[in-house]
XYZ file of C-alpha atoms in Angstrom:
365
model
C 0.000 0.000 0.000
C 1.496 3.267 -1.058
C 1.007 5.462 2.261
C 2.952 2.370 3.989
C 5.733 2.908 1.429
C 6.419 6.863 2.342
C 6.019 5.315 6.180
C 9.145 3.587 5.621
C 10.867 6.061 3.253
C 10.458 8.468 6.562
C 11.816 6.049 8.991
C 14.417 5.339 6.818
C 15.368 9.039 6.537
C 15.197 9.216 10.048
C 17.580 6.498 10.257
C 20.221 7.979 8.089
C 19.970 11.274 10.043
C 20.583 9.099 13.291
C 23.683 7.645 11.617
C 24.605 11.082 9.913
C 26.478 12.466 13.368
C 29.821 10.948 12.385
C 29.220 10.481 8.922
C 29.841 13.231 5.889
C 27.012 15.522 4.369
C 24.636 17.578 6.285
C 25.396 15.136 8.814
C 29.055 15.651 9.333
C 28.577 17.518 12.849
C 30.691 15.169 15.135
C 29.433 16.017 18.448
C 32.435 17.219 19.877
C 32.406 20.405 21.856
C 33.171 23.652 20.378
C 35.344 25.016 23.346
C 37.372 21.674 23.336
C 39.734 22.733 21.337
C 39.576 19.602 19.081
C 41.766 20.531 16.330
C 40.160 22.634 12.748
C 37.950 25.212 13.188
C 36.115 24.360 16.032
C 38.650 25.939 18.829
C 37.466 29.108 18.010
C 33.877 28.307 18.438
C 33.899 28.169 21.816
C 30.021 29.817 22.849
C 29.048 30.366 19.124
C 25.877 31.201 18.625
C 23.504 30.195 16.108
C 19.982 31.575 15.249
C 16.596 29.652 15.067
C 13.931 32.251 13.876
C 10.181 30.832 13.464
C 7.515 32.501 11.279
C 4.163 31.677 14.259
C 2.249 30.666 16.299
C -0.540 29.665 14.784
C 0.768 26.849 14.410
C 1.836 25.122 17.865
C 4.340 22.941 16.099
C 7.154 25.853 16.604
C 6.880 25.650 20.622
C 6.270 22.594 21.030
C 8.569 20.848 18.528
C 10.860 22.516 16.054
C 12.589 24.537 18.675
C 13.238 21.963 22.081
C 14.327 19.577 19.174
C 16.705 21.799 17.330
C 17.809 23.045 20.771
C 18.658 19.491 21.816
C 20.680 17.997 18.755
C 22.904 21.280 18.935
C 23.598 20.997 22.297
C 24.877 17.611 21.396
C 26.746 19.129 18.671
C 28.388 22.265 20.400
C 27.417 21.327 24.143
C 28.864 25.173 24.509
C 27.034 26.726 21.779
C 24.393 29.109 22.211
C 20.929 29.014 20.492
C 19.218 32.060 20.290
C 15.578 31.523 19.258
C 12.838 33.997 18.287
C 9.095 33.594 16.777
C 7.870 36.288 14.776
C 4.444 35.559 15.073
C 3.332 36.110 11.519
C 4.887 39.688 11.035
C 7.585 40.070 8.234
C 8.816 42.907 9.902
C 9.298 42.217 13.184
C 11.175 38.353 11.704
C 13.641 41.351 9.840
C 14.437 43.012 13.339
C 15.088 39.858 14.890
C 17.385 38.850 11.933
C 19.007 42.158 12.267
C 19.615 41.288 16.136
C 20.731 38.150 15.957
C 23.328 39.092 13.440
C 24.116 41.733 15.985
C 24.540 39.733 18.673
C 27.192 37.525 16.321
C 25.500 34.617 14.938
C 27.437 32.187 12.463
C 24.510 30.874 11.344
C 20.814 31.458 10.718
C 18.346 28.807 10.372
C 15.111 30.328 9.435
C 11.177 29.366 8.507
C 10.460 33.178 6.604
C 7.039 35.045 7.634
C 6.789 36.125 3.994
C 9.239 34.325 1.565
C 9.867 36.871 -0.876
C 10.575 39.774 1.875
C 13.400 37.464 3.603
C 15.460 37.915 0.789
C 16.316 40.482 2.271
C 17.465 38.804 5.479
C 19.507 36.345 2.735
C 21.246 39.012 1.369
C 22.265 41.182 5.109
C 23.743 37.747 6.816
C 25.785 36.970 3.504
C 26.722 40.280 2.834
C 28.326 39.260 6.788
C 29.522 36.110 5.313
C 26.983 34.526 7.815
C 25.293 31.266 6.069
C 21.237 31.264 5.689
C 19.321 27.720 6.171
C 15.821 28.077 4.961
C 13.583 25.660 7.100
C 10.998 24.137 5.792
C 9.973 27.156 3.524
C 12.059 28.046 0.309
C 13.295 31.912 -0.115
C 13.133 31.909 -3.944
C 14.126 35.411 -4.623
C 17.439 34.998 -3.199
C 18.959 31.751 -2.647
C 20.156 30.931 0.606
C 22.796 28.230 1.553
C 21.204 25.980 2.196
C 17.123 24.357 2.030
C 15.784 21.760 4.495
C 11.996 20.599 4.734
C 9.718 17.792 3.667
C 8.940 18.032 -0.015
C 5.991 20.556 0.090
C 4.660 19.642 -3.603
C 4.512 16.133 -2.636
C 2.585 16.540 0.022
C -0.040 18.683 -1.554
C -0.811 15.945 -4.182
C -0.420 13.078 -1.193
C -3.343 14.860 0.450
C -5.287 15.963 -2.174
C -4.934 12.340 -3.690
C -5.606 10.368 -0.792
C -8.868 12.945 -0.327
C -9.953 11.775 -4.215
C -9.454 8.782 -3.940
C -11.385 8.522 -0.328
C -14.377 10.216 -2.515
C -14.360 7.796 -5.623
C -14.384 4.791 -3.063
C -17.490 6.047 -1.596
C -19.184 7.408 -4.801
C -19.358 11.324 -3.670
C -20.924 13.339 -5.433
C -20.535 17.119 -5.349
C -17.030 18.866 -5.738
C -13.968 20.207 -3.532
C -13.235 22.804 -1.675
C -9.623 23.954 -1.751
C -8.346 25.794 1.215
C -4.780 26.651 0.578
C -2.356 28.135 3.108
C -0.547 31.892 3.590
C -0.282 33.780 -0.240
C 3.040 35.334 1.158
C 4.508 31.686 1.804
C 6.527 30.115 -0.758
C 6.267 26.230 0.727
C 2.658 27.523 0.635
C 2.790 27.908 -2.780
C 3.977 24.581 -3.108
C 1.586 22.700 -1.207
C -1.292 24.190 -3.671
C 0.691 23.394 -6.689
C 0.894 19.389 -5.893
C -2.837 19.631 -4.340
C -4.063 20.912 -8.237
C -2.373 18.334 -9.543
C -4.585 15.555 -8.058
C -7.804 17.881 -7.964
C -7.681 19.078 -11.299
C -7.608 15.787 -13.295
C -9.869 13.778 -9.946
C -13.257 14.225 -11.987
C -14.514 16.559 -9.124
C -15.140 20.096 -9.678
C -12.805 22.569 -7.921
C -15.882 24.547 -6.308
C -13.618 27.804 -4.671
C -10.456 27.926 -3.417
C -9.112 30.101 -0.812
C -5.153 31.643 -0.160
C -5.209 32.161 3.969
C -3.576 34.826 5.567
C -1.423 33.721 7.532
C -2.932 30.590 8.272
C -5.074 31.618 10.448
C -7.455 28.656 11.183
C -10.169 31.787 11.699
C -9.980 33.093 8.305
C -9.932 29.593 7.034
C -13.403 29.301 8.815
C -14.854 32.162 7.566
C -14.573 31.494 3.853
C -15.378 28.549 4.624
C -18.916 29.173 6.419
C -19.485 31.614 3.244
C -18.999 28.552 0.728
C -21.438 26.647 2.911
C -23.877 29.151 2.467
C -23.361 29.172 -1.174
C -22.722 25.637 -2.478
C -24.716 23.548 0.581
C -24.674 20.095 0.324
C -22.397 20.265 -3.107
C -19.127 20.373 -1.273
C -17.958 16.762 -0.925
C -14.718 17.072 0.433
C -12.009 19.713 1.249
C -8.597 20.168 0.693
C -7.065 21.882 3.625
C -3.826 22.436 3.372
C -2.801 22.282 7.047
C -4.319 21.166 9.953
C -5.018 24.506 11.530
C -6.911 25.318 8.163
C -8.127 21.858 8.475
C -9.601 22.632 11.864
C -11.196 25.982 10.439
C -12.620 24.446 7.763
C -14.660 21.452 10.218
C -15.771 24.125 12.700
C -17.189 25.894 10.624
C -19.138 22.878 9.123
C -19.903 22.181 12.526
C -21.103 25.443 12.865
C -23.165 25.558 10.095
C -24.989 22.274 11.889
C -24.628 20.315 8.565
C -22.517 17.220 7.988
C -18.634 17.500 8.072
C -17.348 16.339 5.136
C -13.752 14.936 4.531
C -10.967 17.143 5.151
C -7.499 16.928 4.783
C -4.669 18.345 6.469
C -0.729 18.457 7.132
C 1.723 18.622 10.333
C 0.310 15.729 12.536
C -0.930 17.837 14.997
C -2.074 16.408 18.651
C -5.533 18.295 17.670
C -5.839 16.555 14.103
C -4.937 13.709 15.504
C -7.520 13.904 18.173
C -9.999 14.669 15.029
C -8.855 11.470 12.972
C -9.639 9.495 15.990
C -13.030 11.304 16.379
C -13.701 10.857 12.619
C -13.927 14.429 12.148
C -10.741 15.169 10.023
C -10.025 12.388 7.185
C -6.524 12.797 6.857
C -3.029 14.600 7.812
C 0.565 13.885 6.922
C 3.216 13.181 9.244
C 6.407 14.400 8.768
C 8.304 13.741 11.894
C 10.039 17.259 12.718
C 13.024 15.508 14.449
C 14.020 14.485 10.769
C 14.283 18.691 9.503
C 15.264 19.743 12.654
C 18.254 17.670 13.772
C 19.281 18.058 10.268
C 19.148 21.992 10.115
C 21.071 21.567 13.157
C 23.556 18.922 11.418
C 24.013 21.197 8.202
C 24.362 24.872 10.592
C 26.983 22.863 12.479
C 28.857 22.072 9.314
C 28.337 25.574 7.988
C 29.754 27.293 11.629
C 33.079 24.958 11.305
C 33.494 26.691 7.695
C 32.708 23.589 5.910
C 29.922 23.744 3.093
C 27.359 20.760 2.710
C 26.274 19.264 -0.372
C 22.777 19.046 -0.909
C 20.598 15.790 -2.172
C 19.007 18.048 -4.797
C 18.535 21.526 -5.957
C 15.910 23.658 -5.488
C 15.180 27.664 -6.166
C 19.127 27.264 -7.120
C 19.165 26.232 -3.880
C 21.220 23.239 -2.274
C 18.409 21.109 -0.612
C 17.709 18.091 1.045
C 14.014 16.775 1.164
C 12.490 14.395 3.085
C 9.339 12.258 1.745
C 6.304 13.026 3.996
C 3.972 10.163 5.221
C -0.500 10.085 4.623
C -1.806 9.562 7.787
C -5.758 8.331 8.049
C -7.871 6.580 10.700
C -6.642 3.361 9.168
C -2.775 3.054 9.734
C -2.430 6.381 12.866
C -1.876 3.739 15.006
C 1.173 2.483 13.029
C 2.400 5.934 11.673
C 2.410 8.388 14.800
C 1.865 5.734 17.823
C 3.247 2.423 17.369
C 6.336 4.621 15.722
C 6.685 6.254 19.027
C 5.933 9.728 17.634
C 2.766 10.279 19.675
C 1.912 8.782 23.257
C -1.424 7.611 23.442
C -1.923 9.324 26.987
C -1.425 12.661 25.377
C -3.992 12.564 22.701
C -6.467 9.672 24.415
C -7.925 12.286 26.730
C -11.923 12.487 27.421
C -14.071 12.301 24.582
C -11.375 10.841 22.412
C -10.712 7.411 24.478
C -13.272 5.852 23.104
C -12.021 6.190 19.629
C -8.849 5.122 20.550
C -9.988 1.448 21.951
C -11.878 1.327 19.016
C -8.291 1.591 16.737
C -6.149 -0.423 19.350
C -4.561 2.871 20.757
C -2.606 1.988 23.792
């Protein structure tokens, strides 16, 4: 079955990454401490610091996941190395002042997710001008090309979603067509995502009713458009294409709101809340792309770049070196295999009140 196929592909790049700490690449980061002494360039690195700037927190993957785990593979990188992390919560602006500080403060690196893709260009072209390397996380900069690119491939998992959604629909003989619910118009992975979900929509058979770019990803404005299409197209909308799981979550409230019958939607990031909706039956699908993978490497290929050596990338994109890792469909049929059995989620997290139930019911221990 093809969604257990990307499982493994994601294991297996999680594998390699484990294995990558003494190995060559954007793994080559050896682990031993930066004030040590140890010989090339790492005697002067003694309490480097390296930036980790985050575009929200809409999102509660930043908080919760992306930073402690970035944090923690550097500190067994550079056990002396300072991180100094910042969230811009969803303003372009205020991501540029923080870029401007941490180059202040003397950075020799900067792993960033960009606010607004095209405007951190800018931020691209300050830190090299300082000869300090940029590593775009998880969202390409494709105005200027930074040093290097790390995320899951964004494309893919537009069409993963959007396919598994079609597919979901032909199985059951919907009829109706699709609402597509895209992500922020001033992100560039956003872009992405909506480019692989058209590819599955547009030649599925089912017409592309609306589609909608949210700002910012704010779940709320995802609702809103949403309740408006509900108004318009009633019962016609057979499934949606979210393109997160915060929009996801818009989208089913306001369905839910509405007091009409919640459709399937689809989502991305393997939330603990769209997880808690798979269970429930109220969100069809998700993908999981364990953020351990992106950031220990980020951490792995800034390590490289602070001890002056450059990393090859896997691939090229936006003239960018890049490595990306192959994302994994999660539905109410294999979550127990994908994000528990896998370790990735504990059951006593997300089995919690109304959602235990569910949980017997899929073996969730």
């Amino acid at each position: 079955m093809r969604t257990f196929a990307f499982a493994a592909a994601a294991v297996l790049a999680g594998s390699m990454l484990a294995a990558c700490g003494s190995g060559s690449g954007s793994g080559s980061g050896t682990g031993t401490d930066a004030g040590s002494g140890g010989g090339g360039a790492t005697g002067d690195l003694q309490g480097a610091k390296v930036a980790f700037l985050m575009p929200d927190l809409a999102s509660t993957r930043y908080e919760l996941q992306d930073k402690p785990l970035f944090e923690a593979r550097m500190k067994q990188l550079c056990p002396s190395c300072e991180v100094i992390y910042q969230n811009a919560d969803s303003d372009a602006a205020k991501q540029q002042q923080q870029a401007n500080s941490a180059l202040a403060q003397g950075v020799k690196a900067i792993v960033i997710d960009p606010v607004d893709s095209a405007a951190a260009a800018t931020i691209v072209q300050t830190a090299q001008s300082q000869q300090v390397p940029v590593i775009a996380y998880d969202r390409p900069i494709p105005a200027k090309p930074a040093d290097y690119y790390i995320s899951f491939d964004n494309e893919k998992i537009g069409q993963l979603i959007a396919q598994s959604l079609v597919d979901h629909l032909k199985k059951d003989s919907a009829k109706g067509g699709i609402l597509q619910v895209n992500g922020s118009p001033t992100d560039a992975a956003a872009g992405l995502i909506k480019k692989g979900i058209h590819s599955a929509v547009d030649s599925s058979g089912f017409k592309l009713l609306a589609e909608y770019d949210t700002p910012d990803w704010q779940p709320e404005k995802a609702q809103t458009w949403v309740s408006g299409q509900i108004t318009q197209f009633k019962d016609q909308i057979a499934g949606v294409v979210a393109a997160n799981d915060g929009t996801g979550g818009g989208s089913i409230a306001a369905f839910k709101a509405a007091g009409v019958k919640v459709p399937p939607v689809t989502g991305n990031d393997a939330e603990n809340a769209a997880a808690q909706r798979i269970i429930a039956g109220d969100q069809y699908n998700t993908i999981s792309k364990p953020i351990k993978i992106v950031a220990e490497a980020s951490a792995n290929v800034a390590w490289d770049f602070m001890q002056g050596k450059k990393p090859a990338g896997k691939t090229t994109l936006y003239d960018t070196p890049s490595e990306l890792f192959v994302p994994t469909v999660v539905t109410r049929e294999n979550i127990k295999e994908v994000l528990f059995d896998s370790g990735i989620m504990k059951a006593a997290d997300i089995c919690t009140g109304e959602y235990a139930k569910g949980c017997e019911e899929l073996g969730i221990k």
